[in-house]
PDB file of C-alpha atoms in Angstrom:
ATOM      1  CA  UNK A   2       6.750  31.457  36.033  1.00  0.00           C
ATOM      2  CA  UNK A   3       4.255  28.633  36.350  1.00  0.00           C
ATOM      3  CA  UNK A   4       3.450  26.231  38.705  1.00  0.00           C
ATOM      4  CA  UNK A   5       5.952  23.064  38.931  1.00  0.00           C
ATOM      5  CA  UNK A   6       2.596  21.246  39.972  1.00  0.00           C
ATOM      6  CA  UNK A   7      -0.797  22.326  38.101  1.00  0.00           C
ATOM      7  CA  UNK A   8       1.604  24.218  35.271  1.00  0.00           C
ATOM      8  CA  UNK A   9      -0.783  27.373  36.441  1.00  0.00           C
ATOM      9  CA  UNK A  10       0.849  30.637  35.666  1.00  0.00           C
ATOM     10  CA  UNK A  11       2.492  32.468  38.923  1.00  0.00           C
ATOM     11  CA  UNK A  12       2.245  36.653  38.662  1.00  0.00           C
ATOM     12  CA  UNK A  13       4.844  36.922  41.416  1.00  0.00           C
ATOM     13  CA  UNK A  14       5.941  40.676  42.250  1.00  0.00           C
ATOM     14  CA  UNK A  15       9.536  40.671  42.777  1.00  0.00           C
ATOM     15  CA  UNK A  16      10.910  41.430  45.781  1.00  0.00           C
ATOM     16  CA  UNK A  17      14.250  40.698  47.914  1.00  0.00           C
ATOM     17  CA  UNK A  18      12.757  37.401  49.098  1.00  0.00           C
ATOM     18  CA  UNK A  19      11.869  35.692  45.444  1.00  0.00           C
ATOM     19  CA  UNK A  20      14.739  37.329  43.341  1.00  0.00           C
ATOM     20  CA  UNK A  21      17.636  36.259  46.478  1.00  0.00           C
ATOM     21  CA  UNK A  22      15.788  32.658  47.221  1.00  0.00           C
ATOM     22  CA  UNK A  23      17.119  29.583  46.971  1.00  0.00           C
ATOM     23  CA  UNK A  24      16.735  27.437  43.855  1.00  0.00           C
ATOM     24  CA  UNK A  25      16.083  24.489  45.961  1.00  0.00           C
ATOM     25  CA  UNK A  26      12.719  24.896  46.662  1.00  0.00           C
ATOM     26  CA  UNK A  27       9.492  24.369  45.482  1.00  0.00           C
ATOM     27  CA  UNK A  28       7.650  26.711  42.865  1.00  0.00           C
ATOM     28  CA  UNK A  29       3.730  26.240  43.465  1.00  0.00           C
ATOM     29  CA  UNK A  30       1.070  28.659  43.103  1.00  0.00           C
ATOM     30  CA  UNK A  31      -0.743  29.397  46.170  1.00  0.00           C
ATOM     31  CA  UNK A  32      -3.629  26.149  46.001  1.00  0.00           C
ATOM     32  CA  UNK A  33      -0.924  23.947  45.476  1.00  0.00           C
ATOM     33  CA  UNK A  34       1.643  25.596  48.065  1.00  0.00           C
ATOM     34  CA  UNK A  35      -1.154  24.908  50.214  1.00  0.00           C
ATOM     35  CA  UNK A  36      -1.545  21.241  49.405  1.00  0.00           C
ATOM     36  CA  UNK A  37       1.904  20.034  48.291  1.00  0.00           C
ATOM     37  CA  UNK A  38       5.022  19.795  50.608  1.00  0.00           C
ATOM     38  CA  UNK A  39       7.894  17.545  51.230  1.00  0.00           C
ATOM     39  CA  UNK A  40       6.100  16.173  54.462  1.00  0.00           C
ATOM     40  CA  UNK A  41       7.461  14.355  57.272  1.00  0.00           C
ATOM     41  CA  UNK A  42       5.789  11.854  59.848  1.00  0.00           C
ATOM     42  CA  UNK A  43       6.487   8.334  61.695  1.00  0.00           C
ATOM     43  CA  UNK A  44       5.293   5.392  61.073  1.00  0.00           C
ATOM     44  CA  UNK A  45       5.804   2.695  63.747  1.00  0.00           C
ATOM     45  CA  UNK A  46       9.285   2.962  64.133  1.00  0.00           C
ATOM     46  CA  UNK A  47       9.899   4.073  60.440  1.00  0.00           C
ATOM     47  CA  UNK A  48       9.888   7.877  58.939  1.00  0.00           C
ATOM     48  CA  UNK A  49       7.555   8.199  56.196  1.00  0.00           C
ATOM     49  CA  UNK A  50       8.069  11.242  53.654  1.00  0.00           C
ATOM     50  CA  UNK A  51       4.683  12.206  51.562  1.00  0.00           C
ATOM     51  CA  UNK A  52       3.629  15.221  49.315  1.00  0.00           C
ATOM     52  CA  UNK A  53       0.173  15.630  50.089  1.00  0.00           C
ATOM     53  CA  UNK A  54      -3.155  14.468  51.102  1.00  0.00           C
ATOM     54  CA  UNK A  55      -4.711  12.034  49.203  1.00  0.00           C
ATOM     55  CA  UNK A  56      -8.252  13.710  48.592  1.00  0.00           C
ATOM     56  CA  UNK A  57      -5.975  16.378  46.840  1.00  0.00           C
ATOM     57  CA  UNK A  58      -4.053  14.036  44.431  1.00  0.00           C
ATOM     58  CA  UNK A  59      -6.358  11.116  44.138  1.00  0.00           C
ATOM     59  CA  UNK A  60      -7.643  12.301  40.729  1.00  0.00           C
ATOM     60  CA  UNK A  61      -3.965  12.083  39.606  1.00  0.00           C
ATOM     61  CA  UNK A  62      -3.210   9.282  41.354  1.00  0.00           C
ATOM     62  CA  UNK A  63      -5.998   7.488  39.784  1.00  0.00           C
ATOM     63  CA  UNK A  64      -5.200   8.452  36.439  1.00  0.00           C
ATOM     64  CA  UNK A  65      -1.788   7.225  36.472  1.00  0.00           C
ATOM     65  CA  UNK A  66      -2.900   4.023  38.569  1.00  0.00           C
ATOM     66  CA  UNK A  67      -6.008   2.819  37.182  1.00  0.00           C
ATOM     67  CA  UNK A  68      -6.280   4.683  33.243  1.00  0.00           C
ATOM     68  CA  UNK A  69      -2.583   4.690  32.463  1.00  0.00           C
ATOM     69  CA  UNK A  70      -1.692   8.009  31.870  1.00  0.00           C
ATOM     70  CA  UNK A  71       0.971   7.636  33.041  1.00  0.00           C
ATOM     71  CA  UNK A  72       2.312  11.160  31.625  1.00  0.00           C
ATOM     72  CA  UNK A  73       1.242  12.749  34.261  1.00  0.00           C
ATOM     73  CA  UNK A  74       3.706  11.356  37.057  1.00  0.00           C
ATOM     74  CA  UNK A  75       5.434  14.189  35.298  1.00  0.00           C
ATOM     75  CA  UNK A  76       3.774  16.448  37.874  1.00  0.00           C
ATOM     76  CA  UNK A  77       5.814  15.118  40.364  1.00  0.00           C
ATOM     77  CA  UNK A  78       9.088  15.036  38.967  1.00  0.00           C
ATOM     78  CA  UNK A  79      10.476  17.970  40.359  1.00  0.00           C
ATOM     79  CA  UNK A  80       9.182  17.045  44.131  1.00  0.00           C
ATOM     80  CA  UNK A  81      11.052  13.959  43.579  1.00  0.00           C
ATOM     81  CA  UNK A  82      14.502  15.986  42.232  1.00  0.00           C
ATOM     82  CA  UNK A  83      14.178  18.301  45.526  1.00  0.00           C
ATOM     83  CA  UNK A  84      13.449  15.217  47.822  1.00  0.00           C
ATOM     84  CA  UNK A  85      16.651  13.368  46.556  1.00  0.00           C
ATOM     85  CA  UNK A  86      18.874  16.199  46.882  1.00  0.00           C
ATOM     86  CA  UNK A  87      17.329  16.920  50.288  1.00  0.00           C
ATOM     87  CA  UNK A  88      17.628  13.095  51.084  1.00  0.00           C
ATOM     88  CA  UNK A  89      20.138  10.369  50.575  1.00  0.00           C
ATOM     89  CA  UNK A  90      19.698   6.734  50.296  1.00  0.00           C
ATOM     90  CA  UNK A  91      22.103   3.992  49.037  1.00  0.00           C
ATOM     91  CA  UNK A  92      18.923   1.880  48.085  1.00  0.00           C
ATOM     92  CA  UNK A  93      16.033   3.141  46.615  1.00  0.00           C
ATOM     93  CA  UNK A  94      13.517   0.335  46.055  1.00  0.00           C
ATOM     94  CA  UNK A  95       9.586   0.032  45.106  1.00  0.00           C
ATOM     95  CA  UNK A  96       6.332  -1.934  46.182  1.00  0.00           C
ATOM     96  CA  UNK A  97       5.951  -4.968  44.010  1.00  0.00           C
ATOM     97  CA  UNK A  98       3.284  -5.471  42.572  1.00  0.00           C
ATOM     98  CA  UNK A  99       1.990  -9.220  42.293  1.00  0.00           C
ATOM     99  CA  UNK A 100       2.070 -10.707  38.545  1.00  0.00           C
ATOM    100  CA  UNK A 101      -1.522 -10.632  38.245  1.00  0.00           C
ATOM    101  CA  UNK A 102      -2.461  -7.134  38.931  1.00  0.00           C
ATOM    102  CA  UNK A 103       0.611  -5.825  36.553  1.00  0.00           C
ATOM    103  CA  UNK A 104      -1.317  -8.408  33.891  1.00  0.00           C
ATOM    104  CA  UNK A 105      -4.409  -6.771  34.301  1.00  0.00           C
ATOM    105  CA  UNK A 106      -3.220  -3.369  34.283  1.00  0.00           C
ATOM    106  CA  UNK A 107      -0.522  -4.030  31.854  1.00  0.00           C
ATOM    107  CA  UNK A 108       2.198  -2.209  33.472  1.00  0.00           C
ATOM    108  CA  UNK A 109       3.712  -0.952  37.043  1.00  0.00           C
ATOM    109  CA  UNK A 110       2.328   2.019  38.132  1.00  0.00           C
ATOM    110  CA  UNK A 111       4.993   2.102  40.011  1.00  0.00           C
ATOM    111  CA  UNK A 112       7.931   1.953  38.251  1.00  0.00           C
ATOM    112  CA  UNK A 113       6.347   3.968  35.392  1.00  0.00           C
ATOM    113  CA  UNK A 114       6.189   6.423  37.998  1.00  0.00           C
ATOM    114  CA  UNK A 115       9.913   6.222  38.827  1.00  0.00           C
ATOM    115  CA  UNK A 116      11.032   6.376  34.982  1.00  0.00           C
ATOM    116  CA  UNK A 117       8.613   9.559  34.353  1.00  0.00           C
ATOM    117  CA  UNK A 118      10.488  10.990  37.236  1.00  0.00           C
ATOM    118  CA  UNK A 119      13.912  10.510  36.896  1.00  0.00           C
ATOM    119  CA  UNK A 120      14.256   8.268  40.039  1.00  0.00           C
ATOM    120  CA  UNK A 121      16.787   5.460  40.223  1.00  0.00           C
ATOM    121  CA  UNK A 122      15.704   2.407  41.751  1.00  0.00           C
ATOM    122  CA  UNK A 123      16.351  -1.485  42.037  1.00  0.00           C
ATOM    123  CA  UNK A 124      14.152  -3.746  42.276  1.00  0.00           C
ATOM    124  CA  UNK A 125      13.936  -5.759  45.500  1.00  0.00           C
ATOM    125  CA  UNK A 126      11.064  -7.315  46.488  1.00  0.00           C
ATOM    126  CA  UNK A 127       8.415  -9.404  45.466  1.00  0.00           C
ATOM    127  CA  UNK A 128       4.784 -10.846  46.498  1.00  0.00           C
ATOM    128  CA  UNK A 129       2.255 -13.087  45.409  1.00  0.00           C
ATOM    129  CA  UNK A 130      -1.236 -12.286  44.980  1.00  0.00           C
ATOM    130  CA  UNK A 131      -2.828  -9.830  47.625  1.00  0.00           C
ATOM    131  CA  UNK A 132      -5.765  -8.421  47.714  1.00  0.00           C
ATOM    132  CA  UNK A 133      -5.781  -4.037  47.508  1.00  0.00           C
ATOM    133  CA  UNK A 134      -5.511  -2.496  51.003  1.00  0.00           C
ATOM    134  CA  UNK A 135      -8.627  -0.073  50.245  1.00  0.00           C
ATOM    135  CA  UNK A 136     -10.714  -3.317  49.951  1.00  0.00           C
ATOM    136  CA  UNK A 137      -9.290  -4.535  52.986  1.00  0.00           C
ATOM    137  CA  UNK A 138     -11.086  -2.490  55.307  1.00  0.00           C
ATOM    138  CA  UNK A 139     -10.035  -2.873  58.667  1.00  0.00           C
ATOM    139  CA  UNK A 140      -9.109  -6.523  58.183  1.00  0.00           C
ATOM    140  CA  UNK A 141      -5.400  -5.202  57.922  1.00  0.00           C
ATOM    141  CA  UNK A 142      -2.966  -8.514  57.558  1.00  0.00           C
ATOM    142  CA  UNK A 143       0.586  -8.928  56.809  1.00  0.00           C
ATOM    143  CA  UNK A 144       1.444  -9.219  53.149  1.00  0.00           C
ATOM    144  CA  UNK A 145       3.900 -11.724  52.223  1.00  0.00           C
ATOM    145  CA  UNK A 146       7.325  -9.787  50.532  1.00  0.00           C
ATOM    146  CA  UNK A 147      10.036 -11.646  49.961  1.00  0.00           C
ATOM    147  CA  UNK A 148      13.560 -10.890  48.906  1.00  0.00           C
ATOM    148  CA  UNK A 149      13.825 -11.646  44.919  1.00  0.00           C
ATOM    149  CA  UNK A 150      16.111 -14.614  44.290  1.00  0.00           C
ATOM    150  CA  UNK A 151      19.867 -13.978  43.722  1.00  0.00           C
ATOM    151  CA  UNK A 152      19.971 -10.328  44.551  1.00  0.00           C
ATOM    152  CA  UNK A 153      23.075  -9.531  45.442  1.00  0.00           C
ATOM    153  CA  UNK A 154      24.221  -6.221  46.530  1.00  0.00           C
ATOM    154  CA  UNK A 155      27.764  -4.515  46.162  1.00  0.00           C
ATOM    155  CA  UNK A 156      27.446  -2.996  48.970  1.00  0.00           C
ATOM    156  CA  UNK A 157      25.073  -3.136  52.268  1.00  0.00           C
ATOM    157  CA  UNK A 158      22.938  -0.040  52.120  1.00  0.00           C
ATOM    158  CA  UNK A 159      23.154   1.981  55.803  1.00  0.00           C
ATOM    159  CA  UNK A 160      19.556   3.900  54.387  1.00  0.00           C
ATOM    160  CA  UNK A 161      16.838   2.345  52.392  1.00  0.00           C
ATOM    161  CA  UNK A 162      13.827   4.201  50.787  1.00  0.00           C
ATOM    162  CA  UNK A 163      10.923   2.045  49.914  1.00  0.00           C
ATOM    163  CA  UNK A 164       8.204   4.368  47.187  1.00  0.00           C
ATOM    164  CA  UNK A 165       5.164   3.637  46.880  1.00  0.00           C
ATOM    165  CA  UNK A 166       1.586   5.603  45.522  1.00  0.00           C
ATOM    166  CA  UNK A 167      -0.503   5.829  48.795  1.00  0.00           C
ATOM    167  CA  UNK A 168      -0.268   5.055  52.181  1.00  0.00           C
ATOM    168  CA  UNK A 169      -3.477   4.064  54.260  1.00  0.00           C
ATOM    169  CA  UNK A 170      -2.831   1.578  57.199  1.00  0.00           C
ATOM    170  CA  UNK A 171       0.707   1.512  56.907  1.00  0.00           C
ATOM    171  CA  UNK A 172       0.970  -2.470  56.779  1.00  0.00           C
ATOM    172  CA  UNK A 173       2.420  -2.818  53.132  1.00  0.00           C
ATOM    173  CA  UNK A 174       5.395  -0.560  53.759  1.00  0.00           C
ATOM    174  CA  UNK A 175       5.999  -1.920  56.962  1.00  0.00           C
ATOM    175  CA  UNK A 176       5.292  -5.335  55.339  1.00  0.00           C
ATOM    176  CA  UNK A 177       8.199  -4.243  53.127  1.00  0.00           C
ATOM    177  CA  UNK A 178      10.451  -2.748  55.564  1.00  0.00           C
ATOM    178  CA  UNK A 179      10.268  -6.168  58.047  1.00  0.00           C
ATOM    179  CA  UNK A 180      11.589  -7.771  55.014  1.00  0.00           C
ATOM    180  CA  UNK A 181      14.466  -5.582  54.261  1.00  0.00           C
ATOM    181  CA  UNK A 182      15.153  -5.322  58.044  1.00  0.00           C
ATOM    182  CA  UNK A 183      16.101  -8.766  58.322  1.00  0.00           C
ATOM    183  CA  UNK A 184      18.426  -8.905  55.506  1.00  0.00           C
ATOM    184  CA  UNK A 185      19.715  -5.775  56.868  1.00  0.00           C
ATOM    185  CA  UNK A 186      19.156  -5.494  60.213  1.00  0.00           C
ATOM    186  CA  UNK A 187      21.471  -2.044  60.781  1.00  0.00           C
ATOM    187  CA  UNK A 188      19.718  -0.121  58.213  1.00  0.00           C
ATOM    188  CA  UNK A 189      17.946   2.853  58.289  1.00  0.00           C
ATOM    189  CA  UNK A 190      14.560   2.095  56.439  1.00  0.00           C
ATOM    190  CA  UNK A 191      12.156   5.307  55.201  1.00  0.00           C
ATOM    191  CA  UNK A 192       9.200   5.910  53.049  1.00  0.00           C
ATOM    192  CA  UNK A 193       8.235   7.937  50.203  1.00  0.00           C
ATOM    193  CA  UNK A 194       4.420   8.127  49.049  1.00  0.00           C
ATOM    194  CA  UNK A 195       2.848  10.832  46.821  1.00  0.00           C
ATOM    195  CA  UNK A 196      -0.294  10.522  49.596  1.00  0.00           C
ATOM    196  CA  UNK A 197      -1.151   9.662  52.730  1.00  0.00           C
ATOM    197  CA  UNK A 198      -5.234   9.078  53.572  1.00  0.00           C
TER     198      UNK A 198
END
């Protein structure tokens, strides 16, 4: 069996525990089990839901953000399989990113992440120019999301999950969520991040 993480091989003696345990949970070997969870915190008055600590998935993170290989999101596709059956939303939505840095970059890190994982999404919001959050330092203002023109929605989703790579301050999800709470003001808005620093 190997890791659903690092792909490291698991020597696993079986027992009553592993042979009888649910299916629904995750398979890590023991540095990863250590590091990697479905966590759960609040954030103002929002929940946030993160895998791990940032100093232990910034190398990954940065790959996929910054060098584009974005292959290895696949890492995370099975944390994001347990986390939606664990979880249900009737929107599942992303943080934009601005025109310029998706130029520069040449894609979403984003949404590449959501296609490598099998994760559903629409797109909802959008923003001009900002500058990153990590150069931001403790000058922390409001980003400017807006609703993208002519969305229209079947139905008016009762929970919202907003995904995005890392959270530090908080203020771009919440940025997000203020958005989505006045279109929807009865909504229950979450998080998902692959780290929080």
């Amino acid at each position: 069996m190997k890791c659903m993480y690092c792909k490291k091989e698991i020597v696993e003696k079986l027992s009553f525990n592993n042979v009888f345990s649910k299916k629904d949970s995750l398979v890590l070997c023991e540095e990863c089990k250590y590091n990697i969870d479905i966590n759960i915190t609040e954030l103002a008055e929002y929940t946030l839901y993160y895998f791990g600590d940032y100093e232990f998935l910034k190398e990954i993170i940065y790959n996929i953000k910054y060098s584009g290989a974005i292959h290895k999101a696949e890492r995370f596709r099975e944390l994001f399989s347990l986390f939606f059956k664990k979880y249900k939303f009737n929107l599942v939505t992303i943080v934009p990113i601005n025109n310029t840095r998706k130029y520069s970059r040449g894609f979403d890190h984003i949404a590449q992440l959501c296609n490598v994982c099998n994760v559903k999404y629409t797109d909802t919001l959008q923003c001009d120019y900002r500058e990153k959050q990590s150069k931001l330092h403790k000058k922390r203002e409001k980003h400017k999301f807006r609703i993208i023109d002519n969305l229209n929605f079947e139905k008016y989703p009762k929970r919202i999950l907003i995904i995005d790579d890392v959270i530090t301050s908080g203020n771009t999800l919440i940025s997000c969520a203020e958005v989505l709470k006045e279109r929807f003001p009865d909504a229950e808005i979450c998080f998902l991040t692959l780290a929080k620093s």
